[in-house]
Short mmCIF file of C-alpha atoms and ligand atoms in Angstrom, two decimals:
data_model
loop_
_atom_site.label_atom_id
_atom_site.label_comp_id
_atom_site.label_asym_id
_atom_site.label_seq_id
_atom_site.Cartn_x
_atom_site.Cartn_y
_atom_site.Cartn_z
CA UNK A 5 -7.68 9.08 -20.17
CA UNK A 6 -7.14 12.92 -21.58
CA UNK A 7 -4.68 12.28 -24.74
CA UNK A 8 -5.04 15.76 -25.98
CA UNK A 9 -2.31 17.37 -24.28
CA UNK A 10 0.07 14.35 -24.07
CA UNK A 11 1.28 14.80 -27.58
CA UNK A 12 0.72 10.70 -27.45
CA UNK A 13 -0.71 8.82 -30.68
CA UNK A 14 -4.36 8.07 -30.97
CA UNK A 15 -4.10 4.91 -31.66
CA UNK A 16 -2.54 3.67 -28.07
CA UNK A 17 -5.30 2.31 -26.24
CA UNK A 18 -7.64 4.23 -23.76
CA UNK A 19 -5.82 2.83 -20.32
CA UNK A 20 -2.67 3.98 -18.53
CA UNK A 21 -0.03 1.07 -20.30
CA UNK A 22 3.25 1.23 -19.12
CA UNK A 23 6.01 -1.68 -19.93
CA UNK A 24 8.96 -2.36 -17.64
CA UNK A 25 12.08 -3.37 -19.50
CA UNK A 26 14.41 -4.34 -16.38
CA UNK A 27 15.62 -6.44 -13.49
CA UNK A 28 13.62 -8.94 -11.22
CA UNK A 29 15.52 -10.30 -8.06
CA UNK A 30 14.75 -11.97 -4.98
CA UNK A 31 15.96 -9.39 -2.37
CA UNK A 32 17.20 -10.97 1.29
CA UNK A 33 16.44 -8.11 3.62
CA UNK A 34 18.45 -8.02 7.13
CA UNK A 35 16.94 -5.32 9.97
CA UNK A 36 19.62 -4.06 12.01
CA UNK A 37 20.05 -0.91 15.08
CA UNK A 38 22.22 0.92 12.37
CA UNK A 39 24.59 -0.77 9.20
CA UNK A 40 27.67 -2.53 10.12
CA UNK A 41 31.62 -0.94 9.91
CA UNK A 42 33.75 -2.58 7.50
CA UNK A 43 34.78 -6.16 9.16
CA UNK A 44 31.89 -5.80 11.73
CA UNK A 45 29.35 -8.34 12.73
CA UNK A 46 26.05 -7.07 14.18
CA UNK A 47 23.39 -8.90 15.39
CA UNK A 48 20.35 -8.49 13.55
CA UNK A 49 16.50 -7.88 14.72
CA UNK A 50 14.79 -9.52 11.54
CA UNK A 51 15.08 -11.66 7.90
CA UNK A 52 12.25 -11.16 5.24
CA UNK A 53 13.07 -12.51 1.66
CA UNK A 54 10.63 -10.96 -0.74
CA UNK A 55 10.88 -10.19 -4.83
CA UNK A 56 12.54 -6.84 -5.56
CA UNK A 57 14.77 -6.07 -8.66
CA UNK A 58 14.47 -2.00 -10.07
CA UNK A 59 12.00 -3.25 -12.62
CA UNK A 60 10.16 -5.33 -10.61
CA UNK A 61 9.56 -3.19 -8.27
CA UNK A 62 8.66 -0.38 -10.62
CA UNK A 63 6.04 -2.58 -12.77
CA UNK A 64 4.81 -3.71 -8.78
CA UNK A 65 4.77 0.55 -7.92
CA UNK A 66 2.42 1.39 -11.43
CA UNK A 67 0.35 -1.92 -11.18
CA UNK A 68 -0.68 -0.71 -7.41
CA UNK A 69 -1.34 3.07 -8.90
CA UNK A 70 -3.72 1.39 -11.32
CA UNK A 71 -1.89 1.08 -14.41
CA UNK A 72 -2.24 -1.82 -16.90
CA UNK A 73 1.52 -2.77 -16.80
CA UNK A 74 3.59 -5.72 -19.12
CA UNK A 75 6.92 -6.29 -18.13
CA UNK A 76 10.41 -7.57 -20.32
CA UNK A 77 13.06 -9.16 -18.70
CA UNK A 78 15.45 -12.74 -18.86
CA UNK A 79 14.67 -14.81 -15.66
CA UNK A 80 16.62 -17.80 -14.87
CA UNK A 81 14.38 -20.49 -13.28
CA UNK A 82 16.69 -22.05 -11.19
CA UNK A 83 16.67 -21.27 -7.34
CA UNK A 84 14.14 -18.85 -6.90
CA UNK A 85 12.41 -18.28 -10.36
CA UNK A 86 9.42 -19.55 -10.47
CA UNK A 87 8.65 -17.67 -7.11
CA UNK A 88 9.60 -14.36 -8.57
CA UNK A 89 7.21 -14.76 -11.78
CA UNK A 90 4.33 -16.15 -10.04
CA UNK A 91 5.27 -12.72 -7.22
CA UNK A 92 4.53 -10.75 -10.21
CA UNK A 93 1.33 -12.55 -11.62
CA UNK A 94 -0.67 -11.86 -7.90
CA UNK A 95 0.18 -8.25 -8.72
CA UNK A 96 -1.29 -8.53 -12.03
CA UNK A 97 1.80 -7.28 -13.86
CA UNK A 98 1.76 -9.37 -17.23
CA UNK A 99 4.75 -11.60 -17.68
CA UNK A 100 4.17 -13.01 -21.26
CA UNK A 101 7.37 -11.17 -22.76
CA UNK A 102 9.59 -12.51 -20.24
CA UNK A 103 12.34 -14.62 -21.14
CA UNK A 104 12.76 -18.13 -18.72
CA UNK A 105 16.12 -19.70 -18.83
CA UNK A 106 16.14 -23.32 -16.73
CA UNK A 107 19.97 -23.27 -16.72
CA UNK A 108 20.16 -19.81 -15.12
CA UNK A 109 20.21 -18.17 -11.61
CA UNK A 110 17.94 -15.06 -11.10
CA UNK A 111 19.18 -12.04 -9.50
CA UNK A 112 20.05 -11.73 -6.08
CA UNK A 113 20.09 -8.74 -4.07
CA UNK A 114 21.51 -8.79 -0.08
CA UNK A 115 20.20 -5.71 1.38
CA UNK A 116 20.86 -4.70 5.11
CA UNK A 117 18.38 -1.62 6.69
CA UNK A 118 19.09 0.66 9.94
CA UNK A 119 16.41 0.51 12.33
CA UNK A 120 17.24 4.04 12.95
CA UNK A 121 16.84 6.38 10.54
CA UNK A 122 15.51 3.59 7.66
CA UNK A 123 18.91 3.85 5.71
CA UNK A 124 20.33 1.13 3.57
CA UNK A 125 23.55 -0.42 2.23
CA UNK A 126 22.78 -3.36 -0.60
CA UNK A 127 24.89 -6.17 -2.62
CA UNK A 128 23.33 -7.13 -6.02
CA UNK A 129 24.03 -10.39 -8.26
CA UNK A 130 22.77 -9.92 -10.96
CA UNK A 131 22.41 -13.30 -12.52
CA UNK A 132 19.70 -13.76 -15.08
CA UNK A 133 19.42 -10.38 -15.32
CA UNK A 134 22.75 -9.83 -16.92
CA UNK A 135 21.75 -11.47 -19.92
CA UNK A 136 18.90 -9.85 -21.16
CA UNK A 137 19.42 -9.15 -24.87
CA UNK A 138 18.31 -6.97 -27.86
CA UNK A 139 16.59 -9.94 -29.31
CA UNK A 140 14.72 -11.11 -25.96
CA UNK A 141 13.22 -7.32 -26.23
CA UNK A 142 12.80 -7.87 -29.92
CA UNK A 143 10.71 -11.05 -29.11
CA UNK A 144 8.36 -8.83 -27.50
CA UNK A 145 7.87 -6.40 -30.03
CA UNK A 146 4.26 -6.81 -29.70
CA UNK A 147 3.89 -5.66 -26.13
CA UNK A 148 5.66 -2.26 -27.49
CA UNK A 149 2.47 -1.34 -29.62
CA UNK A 150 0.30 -1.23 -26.45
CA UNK A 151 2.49 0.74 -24.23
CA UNK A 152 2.01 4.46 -24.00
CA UNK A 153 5.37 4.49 -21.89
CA UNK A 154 8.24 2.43 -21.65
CA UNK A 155 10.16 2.44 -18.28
CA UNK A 156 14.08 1.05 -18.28
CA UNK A 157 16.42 0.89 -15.59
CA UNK A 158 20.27 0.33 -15.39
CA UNK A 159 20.17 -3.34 -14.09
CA UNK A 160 19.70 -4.81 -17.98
CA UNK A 161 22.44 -4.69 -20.46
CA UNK A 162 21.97 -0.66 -22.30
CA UNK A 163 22.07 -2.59 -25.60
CA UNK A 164 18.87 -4.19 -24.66
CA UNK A 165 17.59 -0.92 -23.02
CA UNK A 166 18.18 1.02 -26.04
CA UNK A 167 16.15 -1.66 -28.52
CA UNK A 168 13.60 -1.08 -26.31
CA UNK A 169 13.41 1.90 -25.89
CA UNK A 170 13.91 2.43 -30.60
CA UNK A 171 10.80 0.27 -30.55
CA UNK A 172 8.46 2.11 -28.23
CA UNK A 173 9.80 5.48 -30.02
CA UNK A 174 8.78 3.47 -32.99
CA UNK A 175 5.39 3.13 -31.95
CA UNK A 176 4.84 6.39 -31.22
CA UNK A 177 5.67 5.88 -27.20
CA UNK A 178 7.15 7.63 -24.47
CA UNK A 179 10.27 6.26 -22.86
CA UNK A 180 11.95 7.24 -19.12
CA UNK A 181 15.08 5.91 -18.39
CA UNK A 182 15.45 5.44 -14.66
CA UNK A 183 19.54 5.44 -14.73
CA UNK A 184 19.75 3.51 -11.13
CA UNK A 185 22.31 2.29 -10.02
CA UNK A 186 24.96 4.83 -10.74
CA UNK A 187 26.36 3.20 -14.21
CA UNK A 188 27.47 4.71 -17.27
CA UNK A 189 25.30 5.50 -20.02
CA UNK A 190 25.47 5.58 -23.82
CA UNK A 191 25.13 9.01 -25.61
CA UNK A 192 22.40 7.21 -27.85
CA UNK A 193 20.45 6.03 -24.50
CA UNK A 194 20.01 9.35 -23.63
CA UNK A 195 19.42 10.85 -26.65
CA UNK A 196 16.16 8.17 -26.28
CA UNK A 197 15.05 8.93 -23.51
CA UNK A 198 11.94 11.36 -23.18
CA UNK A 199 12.79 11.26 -19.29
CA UNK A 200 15.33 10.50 -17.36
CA UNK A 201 15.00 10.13 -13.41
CA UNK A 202 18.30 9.03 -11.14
CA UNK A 203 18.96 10.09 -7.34
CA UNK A 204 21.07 13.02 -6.65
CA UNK A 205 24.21 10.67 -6.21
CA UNK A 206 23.69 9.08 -9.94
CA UNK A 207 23.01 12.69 -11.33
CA UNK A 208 26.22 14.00 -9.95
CA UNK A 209 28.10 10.99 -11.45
CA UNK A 210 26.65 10.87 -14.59
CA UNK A 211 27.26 14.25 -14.71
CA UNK A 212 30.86 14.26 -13.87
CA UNK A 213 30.00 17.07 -11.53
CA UNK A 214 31.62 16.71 -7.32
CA UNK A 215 28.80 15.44 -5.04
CA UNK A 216 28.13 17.99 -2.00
CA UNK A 217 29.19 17.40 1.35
CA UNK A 218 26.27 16.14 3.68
CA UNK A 219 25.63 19.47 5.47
CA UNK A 220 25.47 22.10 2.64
CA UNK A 221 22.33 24.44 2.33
CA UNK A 222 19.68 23.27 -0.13
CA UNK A 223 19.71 26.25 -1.52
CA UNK A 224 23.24 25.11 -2.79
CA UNK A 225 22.65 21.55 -3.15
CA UNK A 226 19.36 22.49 -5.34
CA UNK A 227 22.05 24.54 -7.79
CA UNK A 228 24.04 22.04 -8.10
CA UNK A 229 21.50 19.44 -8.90
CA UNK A 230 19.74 22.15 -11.27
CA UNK A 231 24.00 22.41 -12.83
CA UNK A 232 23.88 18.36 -13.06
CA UNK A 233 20.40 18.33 -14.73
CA UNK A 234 21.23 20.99 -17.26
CA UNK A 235 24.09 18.96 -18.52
CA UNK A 236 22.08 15.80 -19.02
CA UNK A 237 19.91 17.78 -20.92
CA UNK A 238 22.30 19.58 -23.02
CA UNK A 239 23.42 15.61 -23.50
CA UNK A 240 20.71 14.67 -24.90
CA UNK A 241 17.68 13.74 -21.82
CA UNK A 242 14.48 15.14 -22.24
CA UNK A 243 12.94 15.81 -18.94
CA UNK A 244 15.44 15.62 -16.55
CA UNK A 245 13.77 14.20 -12.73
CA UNK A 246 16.35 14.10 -9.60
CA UNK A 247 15.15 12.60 -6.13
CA UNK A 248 16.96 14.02 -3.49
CA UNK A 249 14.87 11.75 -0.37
CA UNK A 250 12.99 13.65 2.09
CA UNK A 251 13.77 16.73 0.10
CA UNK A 252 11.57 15.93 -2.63
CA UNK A 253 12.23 16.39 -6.63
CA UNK A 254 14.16 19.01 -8.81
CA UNK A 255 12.73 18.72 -12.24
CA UNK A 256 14.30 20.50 -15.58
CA UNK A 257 12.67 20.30 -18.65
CA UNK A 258 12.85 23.39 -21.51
CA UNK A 259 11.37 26.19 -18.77
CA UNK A 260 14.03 25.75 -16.11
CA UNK A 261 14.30 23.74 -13.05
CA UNK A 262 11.40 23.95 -10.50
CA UNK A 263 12.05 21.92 -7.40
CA UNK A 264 8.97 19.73 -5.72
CA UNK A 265 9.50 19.37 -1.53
CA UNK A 266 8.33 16.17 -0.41
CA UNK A 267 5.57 15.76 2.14
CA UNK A 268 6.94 15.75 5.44
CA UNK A 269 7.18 11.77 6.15
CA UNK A 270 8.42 9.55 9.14
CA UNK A 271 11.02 7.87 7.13
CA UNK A 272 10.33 3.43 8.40
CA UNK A 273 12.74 2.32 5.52
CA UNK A 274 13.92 4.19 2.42
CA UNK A 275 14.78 0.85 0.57
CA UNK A 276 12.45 1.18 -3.01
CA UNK A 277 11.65 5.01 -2.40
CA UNK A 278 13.37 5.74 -5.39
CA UNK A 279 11.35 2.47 -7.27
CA UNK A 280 8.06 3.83 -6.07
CA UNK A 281 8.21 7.17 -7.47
CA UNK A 282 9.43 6.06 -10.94
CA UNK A 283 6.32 3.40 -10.87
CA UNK A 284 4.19 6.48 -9.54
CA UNK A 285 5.60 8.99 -12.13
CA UNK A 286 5.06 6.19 -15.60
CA UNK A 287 1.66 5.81 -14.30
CA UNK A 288 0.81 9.24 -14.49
CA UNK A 289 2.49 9.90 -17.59
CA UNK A 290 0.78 6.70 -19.30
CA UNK A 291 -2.66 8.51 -17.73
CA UNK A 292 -1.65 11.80 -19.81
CA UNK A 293 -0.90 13.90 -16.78
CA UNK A 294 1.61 16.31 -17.08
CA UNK A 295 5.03 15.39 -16.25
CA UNK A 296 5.06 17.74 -13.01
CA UNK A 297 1.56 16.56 -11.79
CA UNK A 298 3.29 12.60 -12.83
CA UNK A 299 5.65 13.32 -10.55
CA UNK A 300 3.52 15.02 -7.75
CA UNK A 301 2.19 11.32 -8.46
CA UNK A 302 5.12 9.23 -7.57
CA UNK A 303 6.17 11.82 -4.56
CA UNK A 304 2.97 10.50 -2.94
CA UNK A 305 3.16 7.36 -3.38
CA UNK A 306 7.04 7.25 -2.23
CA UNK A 307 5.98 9.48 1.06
CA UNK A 308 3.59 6.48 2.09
CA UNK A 309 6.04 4.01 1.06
CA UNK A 310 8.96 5.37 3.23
CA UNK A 311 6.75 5.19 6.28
CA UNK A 312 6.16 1.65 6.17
CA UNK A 313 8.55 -1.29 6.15
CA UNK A 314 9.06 -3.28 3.34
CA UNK A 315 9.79 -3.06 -0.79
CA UNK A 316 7.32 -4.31 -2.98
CA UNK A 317 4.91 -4.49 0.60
CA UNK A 318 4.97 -1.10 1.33
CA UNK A 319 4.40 0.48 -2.30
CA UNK A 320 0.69 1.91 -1.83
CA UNK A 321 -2.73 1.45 -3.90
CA UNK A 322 -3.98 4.59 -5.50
CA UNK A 323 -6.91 4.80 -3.73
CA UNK A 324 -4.13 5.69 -0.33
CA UNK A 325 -3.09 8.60 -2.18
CA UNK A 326 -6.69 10.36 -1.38
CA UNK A 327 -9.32 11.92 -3.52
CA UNK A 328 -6.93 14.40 -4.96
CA UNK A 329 -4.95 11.76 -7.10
CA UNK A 330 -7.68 9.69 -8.17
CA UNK A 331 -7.32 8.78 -12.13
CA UNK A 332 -8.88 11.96 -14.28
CA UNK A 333 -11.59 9.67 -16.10
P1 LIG B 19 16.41 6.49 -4.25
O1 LIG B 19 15.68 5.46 -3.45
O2 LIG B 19 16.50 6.15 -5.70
O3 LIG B 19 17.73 6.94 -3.67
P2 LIG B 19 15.22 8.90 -3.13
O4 LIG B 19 15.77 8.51 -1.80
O5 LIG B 19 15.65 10.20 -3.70
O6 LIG B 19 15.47 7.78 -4.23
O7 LIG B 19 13.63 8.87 -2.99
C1 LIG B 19 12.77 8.95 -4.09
C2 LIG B 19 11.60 9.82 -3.75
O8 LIG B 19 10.91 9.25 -2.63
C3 LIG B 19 11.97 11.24 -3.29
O9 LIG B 19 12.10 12.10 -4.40
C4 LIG B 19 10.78 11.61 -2.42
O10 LIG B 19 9.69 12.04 -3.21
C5 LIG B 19 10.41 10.26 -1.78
N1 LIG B 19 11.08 10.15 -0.47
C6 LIG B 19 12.22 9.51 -0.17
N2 LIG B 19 12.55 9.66 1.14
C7 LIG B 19 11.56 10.39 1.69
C8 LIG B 19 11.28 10.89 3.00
N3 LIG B 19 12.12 10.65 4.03
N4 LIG B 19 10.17 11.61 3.18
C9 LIG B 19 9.30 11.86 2.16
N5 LIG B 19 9.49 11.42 0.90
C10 LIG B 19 10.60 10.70 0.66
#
């Protein structure tokens, strides 16, 4: 790993260590012709129940890309449990830190998917998940010394997010807050986090700025999301990352935005795009890539997992990203 122009501590470890600080759920995924109207009934083409949960999927994303990967979290073991955590062991992701309650339910997330055109409309219980707390992350303090970057989404309690995220700042870590789904967000979260990444909806909520109508010009869209990044910066966010799906990235750091197109994909299902490219983008950082070439990272690993079907399933091993995005040894 080059550490010389990460601005990272010496003392981390030589390997890409990222920690996931989130949600694990088991997601019941229903294929459809196109999502249902309000009060409609359609009859579906397929079932799958897999693991899923923003965090789990993220730790599943870096773990694929190569990166040594821990992962905090509260999982009841009732139901479902035991499934999850052992889902996340065959990936390799380690699940020491996590907290097992017997009396809980785990998370639970009811996602339908259009056939055509791979779009999605989801329900999420959050059950165990809910209940994650400042001292479950303080229990793993340990974990926090390894990690070169801490990854958090908005599916935990934010007090637990933000412990997390004063102990890897602590250690001399970097932290990315990935604030999906749109929720709000505490002025000190933000001010912690070295980047934060949410989908063009999320930014334009958090931002308190009107979302565009679905046929303007990029060119406008792109200056709006470039208005909405600028004020999460001026809020206290770091990097600032927006997805906006097939049409790629707009980043804004200190030198302005610069957008990132996407590589022209056949879109299969969208569900997890957004999960692949924050696992994608933590890997790189934890590698000490830039954040720009971290995030050229996570775009490829999203474009191959759009074309295929599945969450967790279709998320892609580094080596399917080709020569060009091979780990700098
Ligand atoms: P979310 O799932 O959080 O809504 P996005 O839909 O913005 O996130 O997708 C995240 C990233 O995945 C995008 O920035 C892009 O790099 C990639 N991506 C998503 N959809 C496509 C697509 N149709 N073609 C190519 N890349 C895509």
């Amino acid at each position: 790993m080059t550490q010389q122009n990460s601005g990272l501590p010496t003392s981390k470890s030589q390997s890409a260590q990222v920690l996931v600080v989130g949600s694990i759920n088991m997601d019941m995924v229903a294929h459809a012709p196109r999502l249902p109207a309000p009060g409609e009934t359609l009859v579906g083409e397929a079932f799958v129940m897999a693991p899923g949960g923003k965090g789990a999927n993220q730790a599943v994303a870096a773990a694929r890309l190569g990166a040594k990967v821990a992962f905090v979290s509260r999982v009841g073991t009732r139901q479902h449990g035991e499934a999850l955590l052992q889902a996340l062991q065959d990936e390799g992701v380690d699940s020491s830190a996590v907290a097992r309650d017997a009396q809980a339910l785990p998370g639970i997330a009811v996602i339908m998917v259009a056939s055509e055109g791979g779009e999605n409309s989801i329900v999420y219980v959050p059950g165990s998940n809910a209940q994650l707390s400042p001292a479950d992350v303080q229990a793993a303090a340990a974990k926090f010394q390894a990690a070169t970057v801490t990854v958090a989404q908005l599916e935990v309690p934010v007090p637990a997010i933000q412990r997390a995220f004063e102990l890897t700042r602590a250690a001399g870590g970097r932290t990315v807050l990935n604030a999906a789904p749109a929720l709000a967000v505490t002025p000190a979260l933000l001010a912690l986090s070295d980047c934060l990444i949410l989908n063009e909806t999320e930014a334009f909520q958090l931002a308190g700025l009107p979302s565009l109508p679905e046929d303007a010009a990029q060119a406008q869209l792109l200056a709006q999301v470039a208005e909405a990044a600028h004020a999460l910066r001026q809020r206290g966010a770091g990097q600032v990352l927006v997805t906006l799906g097939a049409a790629g990235v707009l980043m804004c750091g200190a030198e302005g935005p610069q957008h990132l197109p996407a590589q022209a994909v056949k879109a299969v299902d969208t569900v997890g795009a957004g999960d692949t490219f924050v696992g994608g983008f933590a890997t790189g950082l934890a590698e000490g890539l830039a954040p720009v070439e971290a995030a050229r990272l996570g775009m490829a690993a999203a474009a191959i997992a759009v074309s295929r079907s599945g969450v967790q399933s279709a998320m892609p091993k580094r080596a399917e990203l080709g020569a060009g995005f091979a780990p700098k040894r």
